[in-house]
Steps between C-alpha positions, in 0.01 A plus 500: 500500500503212251421133527638251250471124499574217259429131550591166347306177455589137564229262389164639605647708785620858502794611714673827576738679734405742775800652676718221354283222643318253278118498509221300338186677380202341675231755417429766237181695437435762233143610558472698176600206279381212717201638688402396850547153638166321485536376856764426761548141384604623155760725664668207677625341177451626146730481197360793302747769398330796665344312791791276592523317831699205630445587865410139578850394387679695775631219720787423736767487229472878475572562867822685581765356732319654799181310413316809375370596157638820348255687278490813290185681387557730202305800367662604168277806451592634843868407447505336838512163674521329840730217607434309822494157663216306660451148631207387287384500142237778509242234408575341839503823699143571619384852570463555874286793612536547874236640731701821542518538118871577512725416203768234528767335289460161335679205662878533483494837322842657442549838336764509227415787264160671507453778246121460469407548864168576667421577863153630579164395644411307182817300448847455646748311284645190667505222239232315302207295631172356379241770442141492623393769252527555126834327440659162560792653693571840649759683709279623784539236770280578800281746308202453271624689195683342205776725370792320330232282337613175335228319305258792483141405416377853437275526804468770765735753340443787259655533156627245252834477680684283754553612861872549563636662814281800426425608145338273242729323251461293185760233576655316793740207524617279786835319511653244736875471550648171379829319545731503199490118505139518378629574151845345537614289208353728236700727274332793674629389840857478369509868405295641789806647679583697186141614459491623859831684471416687183122532546429323171195277457418555864230647718636847561358773719662838447371762740644839417399843622373721219 
């Protein structure tokens, strides 16, 4: 199967389409070119190319009509991604480890498309939350591990790679769905319907059996 994506910029922000919905890139990490994040504070906001984060800028204007945020986490090397909804910015979603050590979903979690799944004793995918291990954020709510790591600091994991849903990867990005009005009034906004229809200058995922 193949995975293809193209993005466009407006000002200092990068946008793209996932399944014909407009998203804003809020996090990107290339560990080979950028190295580890020095600490979790650096991972909250950083304008470097290969360690990019504007997680602190995710606010209420990005909520969907149902009051939830819609996110996508992307693994280009694995040619896969997840799309889901949750109530809180992951920075405001604490990890909760219950006495029975059973996994749980983050607040308001809604499954949309999950291609990078995980369900085992170490981690069960159910949205993103603050991590209490070697990353700022992870996707293992209710459990101690930190797969789906966002803001990886290079601790407590083997290899010079990032923890995805299973295997180690070099790059990961996180996107939040935005309303078209966010970029309305620009020349880009005026031609967005055409871009979506013909898959030009858009964020395209093509998943084909090979």
